[in-house]
Coordinates of C-alpha atoms in Angstrom, one line a residue:
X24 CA 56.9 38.0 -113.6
X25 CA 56.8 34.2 -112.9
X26 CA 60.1 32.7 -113.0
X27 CA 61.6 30.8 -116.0
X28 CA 62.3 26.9 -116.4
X29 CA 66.2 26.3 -116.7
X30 CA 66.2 22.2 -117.2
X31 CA 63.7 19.9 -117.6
X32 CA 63.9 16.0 -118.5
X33 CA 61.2 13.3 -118.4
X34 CA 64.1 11.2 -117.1
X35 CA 64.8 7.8 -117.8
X36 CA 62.5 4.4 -116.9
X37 CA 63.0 0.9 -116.5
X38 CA 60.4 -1.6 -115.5
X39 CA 58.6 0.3 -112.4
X40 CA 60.8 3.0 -112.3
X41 CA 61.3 6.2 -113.6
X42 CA 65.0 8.2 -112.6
X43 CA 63.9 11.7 -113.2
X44 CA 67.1 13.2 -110.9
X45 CA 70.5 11.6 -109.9
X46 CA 73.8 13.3 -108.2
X47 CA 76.1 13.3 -111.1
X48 CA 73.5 15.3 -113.5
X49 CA 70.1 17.2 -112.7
X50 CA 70.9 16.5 -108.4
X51 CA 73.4 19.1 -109.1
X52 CA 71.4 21.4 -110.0
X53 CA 68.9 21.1 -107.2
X54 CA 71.4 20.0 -103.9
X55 CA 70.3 18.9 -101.7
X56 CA 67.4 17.3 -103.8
X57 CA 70.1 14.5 -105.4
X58 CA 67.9 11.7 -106.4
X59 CA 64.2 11.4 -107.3
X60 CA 62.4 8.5 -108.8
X61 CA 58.9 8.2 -109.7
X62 CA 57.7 4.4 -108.9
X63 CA 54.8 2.2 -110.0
X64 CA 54.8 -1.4 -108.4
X65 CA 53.0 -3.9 -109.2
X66 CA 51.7 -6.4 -106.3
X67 CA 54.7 -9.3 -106.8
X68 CA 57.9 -10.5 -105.4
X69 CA 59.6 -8.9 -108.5
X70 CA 58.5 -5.8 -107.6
X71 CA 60.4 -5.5 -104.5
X72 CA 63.5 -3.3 -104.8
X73 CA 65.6 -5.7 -102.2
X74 CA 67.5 -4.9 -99.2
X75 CA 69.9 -2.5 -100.3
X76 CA 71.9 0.3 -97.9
X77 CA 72.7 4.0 -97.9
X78 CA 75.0 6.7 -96.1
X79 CA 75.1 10.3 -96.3
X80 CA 71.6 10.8 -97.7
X81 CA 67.8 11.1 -96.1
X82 CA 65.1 9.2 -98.3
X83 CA 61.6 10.2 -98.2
X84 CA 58.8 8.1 -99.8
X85 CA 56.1 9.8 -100.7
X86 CA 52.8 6.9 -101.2
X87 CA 50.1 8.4 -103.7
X88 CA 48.1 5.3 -104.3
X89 CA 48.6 1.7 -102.8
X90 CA 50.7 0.5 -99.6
X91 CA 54.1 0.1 -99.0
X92 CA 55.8 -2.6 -97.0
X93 CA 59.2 -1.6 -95.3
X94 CA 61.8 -2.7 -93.1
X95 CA 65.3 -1.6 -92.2
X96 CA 68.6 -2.0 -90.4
X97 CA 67.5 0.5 -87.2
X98 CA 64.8 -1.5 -86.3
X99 CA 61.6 0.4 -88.0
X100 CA 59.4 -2.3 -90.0
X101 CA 55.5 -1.7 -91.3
X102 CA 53.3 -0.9 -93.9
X103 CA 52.6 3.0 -95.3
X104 CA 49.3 3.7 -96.8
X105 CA 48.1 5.9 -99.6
X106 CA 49.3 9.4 -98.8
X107 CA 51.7 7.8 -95.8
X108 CA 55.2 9.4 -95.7
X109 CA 58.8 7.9 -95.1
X110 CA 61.7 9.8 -93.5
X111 CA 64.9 7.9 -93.3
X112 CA 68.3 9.8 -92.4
X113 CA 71.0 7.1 -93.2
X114 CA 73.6 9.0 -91.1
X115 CA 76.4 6.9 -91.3
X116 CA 74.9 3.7 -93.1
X117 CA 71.7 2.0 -92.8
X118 CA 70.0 -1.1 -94.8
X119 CA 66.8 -1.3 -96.2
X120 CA 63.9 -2.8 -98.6
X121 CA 60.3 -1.9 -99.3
X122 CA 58.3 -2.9 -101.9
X123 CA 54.5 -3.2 -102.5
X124 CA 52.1 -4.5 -99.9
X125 CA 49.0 -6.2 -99.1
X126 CA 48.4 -7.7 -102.7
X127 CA 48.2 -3.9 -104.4
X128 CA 50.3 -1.7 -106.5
X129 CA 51.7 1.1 -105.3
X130 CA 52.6 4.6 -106.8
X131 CA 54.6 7.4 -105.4
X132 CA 58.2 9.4 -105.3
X133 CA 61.5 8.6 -103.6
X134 CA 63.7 11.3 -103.0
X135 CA 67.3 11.8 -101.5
X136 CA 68.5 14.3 -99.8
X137 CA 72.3 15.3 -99.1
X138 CA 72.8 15.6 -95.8
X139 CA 74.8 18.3 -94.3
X140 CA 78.6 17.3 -92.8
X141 CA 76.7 17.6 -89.3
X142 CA 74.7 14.5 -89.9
X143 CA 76.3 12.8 -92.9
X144 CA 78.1 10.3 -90.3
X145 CA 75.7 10.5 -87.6
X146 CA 73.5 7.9 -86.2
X147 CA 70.9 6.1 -89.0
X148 CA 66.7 7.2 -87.8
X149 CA 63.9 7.5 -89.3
X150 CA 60.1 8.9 -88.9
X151 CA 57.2 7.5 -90.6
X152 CA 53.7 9.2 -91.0
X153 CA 50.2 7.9 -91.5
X154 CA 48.6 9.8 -94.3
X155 CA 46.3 11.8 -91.3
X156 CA 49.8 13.3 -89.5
X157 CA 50.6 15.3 -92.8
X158 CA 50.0 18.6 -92.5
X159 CA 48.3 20.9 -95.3
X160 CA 48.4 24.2 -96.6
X161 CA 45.5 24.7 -99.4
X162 CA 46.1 22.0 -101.8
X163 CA 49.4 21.6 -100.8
X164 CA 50.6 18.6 -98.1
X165 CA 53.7 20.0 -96.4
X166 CA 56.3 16.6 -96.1
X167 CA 59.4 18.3 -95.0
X168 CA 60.2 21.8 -93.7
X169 CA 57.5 24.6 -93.5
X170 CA 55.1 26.0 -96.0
X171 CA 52.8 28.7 -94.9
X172 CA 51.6 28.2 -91.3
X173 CA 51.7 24.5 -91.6
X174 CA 54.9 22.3 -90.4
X175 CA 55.6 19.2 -91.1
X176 CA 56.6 16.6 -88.5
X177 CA 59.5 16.1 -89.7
X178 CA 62.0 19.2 -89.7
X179 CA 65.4 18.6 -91.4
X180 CA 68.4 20.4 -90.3
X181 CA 68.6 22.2 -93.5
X182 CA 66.4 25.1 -94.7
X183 CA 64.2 23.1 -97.4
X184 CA 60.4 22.6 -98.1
X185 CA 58.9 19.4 -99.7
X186 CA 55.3 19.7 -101.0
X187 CA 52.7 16.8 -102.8
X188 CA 50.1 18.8 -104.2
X189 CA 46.8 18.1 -106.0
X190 CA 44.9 20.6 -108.5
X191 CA 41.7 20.4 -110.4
X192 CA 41.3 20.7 -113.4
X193 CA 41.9 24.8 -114.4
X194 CA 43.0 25.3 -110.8
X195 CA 45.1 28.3 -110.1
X196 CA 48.2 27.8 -107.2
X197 CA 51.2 29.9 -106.8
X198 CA 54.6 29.0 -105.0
X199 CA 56.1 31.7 -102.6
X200 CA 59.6 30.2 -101.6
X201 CA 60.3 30.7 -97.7
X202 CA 63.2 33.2 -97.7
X203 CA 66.6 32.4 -98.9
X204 CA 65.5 29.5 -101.1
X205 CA 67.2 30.1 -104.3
X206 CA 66.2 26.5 -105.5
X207 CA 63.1 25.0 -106.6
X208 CA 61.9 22.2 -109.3
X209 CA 58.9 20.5 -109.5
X210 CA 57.6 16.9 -110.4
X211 CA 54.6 15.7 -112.1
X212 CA 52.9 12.1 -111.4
X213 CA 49.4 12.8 -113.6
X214 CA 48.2 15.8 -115.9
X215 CA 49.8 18.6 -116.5
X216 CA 51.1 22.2 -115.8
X217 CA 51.2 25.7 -116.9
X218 CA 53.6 28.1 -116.2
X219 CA 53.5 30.9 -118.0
X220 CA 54.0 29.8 -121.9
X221 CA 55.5 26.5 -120.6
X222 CA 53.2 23.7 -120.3
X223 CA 55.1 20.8 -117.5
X224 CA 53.7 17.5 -118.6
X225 CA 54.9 13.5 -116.3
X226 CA 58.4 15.1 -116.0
X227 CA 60.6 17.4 -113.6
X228 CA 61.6 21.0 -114.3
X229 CA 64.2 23.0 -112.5
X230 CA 63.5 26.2 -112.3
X231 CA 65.9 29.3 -112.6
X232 CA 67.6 30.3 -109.1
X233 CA 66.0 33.2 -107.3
X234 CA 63.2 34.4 -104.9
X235 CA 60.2 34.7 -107.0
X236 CA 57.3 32.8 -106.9
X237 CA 56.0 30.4 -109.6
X238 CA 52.3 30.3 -110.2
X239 CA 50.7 27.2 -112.2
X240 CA 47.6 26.5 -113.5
X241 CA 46.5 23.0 -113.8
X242 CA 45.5 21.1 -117.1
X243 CA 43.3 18.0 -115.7
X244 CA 43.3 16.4 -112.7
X245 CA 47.0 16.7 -111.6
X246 CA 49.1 15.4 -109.0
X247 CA 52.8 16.2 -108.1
X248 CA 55.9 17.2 -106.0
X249 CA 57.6 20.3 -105.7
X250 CA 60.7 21.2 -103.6
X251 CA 62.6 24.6 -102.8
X252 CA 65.6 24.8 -100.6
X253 CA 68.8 27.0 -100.0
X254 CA 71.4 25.4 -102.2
X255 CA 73.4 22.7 -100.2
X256 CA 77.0 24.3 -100.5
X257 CA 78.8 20.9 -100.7
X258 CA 80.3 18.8 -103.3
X259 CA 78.1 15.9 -103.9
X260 CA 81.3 12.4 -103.3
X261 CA 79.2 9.7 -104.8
X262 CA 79.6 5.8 -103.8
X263 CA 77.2 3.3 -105.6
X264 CA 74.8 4.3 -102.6
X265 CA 76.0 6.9 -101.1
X266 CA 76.1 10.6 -101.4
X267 CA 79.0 12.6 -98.8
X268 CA 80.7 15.8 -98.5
X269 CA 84.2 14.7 -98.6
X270 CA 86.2 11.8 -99.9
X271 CA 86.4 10.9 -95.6
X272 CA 83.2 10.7 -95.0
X273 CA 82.0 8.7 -98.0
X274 CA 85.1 6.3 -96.6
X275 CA 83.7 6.2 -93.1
X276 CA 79.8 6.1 -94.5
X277 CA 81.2 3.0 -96.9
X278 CA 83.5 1.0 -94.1
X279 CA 79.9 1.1 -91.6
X280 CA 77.6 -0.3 -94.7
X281 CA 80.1 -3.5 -95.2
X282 CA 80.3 -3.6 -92.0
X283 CA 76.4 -3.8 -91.1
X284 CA 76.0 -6.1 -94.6
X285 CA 78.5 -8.7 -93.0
X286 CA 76.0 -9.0 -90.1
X287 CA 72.8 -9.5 -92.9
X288 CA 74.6 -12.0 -94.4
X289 CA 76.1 -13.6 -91.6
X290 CA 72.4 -14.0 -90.1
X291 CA 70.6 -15.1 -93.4
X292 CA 69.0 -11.7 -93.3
X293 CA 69.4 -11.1 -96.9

């Protein structure tokens, strides 16, 4: 018996971007996944979502069409290509901007992750991956964690799995969650689909907790993300950028952002 949707939304856009999940309503739900937006960008200086920080949360970029540009406060600066792949662990606080690149739109999903008390205050780092160092499993491209035999580069401390996958048209794929993940949602980019009765069309849908797979069948050419996880067991402490464990470490995350923005601003770097 396939498992049943609990929430779904088609989330809220404005201009570029669409906020399918944030901490204070469908992120908890799905913690660790706290944040997800679904991006189109046109090739402009408006398009650019300005340097901006973070502490206590991981983003991960996923590029489905068109190149990023990015650059941030540990150093890292480039360009990601279609099917490329961001990791950045913002530990205790990091700064950053992105936006498109090389005169052409780009398309894809951002994503935060809470991080565990372990690394919530920990030094900022970050991994970035051409689209030919992402691992597959059938139509499935494994971005974070394990799925099958395949492993991604990039492991997180937590027990989670982050997939992009693409189905044709009438194409049959079923989900077994690694063991222990009682989470799981998916996100859709282009067509649509089924699941059971249900029929998932450009939205996100949690599905109900538990072990048991979810098998989908695709309705056109479709494209999207789909993550499982054991439930982060943490209160999500929100700032305006910020995701934490305690009311401490959102204090010590926040003190090291103003800290690092004084030093943008005092150098004319923002």
């Amino acid at each position: 018996m396939n498992r049943n949707i609990a929430f779904r939304t088609k989330g809220s856009t404005r201009g570029p971007i669409t906020r399918l999940v944030s901490p204070g309503d469908v992120g908890q739900l799905i913690k660790p996944f706290v944040f997800l937006d679904r991006f189109r960008m046109e090739a402009s200086r408006g398009g650019k979502m300005g340097m901006h920080p973070h502490s206590g949360i991981a983003t991960t970029t996923v590029i489905m069409e068109g190149a990023m540009a990015y650059r941030e406060t540990t150093g890292s600066e480039g360009v990601l290509h279609t099917g490329g792949v961001e990791w950045m662990s913002a530990g205790n606080g990091v700064w950053h901007d992105g936006g498109p690149a090389e005169n052409v739109p780009v398309h894809g999903f951002q994503l935060w992750l809470a991080l565990p008390p372990e690394d919530e205050n920990g030094p900022a780092h970050s991994q970035y991956l051409a689209a030919e160092h992402v691992v597959s499993n059938g139509p499935a491209r494994v971005i974070l964690g394990r799925y099958g035999d395949a492993a991604s580069r990039i492991q997180p401390r937590a027990s989670l799995t982050y997939l992009h996958v693409k189905l044709r048209d009438g194409e049959r794929w079923s989900y077994q969650p690694p063991t222990g993940h009682d989470v799981a949602w998916v996100a859709v980019a282009d067509g649509a689909l089924h699941v059971g009765a249900a029929v998932i069309g450009r939205e996100v849908a949690v599905f109900e907790e538990g072990a048991k797979s979810i098998d989908f069948v695709a309705e056109g050419e479709t494209e999207f993300v789909l993550g499982s996880a054991v439930k982060h067991p943490h209160d999500l402490v929100t700032g305006y950028y910020s995701v934490h464990t305690s009311e401490a470490a959102l204090a010590q995350g926040e003190t090291e952002i103003e800290r690092i923005g004084t030093q943008l601003r005092s150098a004319n770097l923002m």
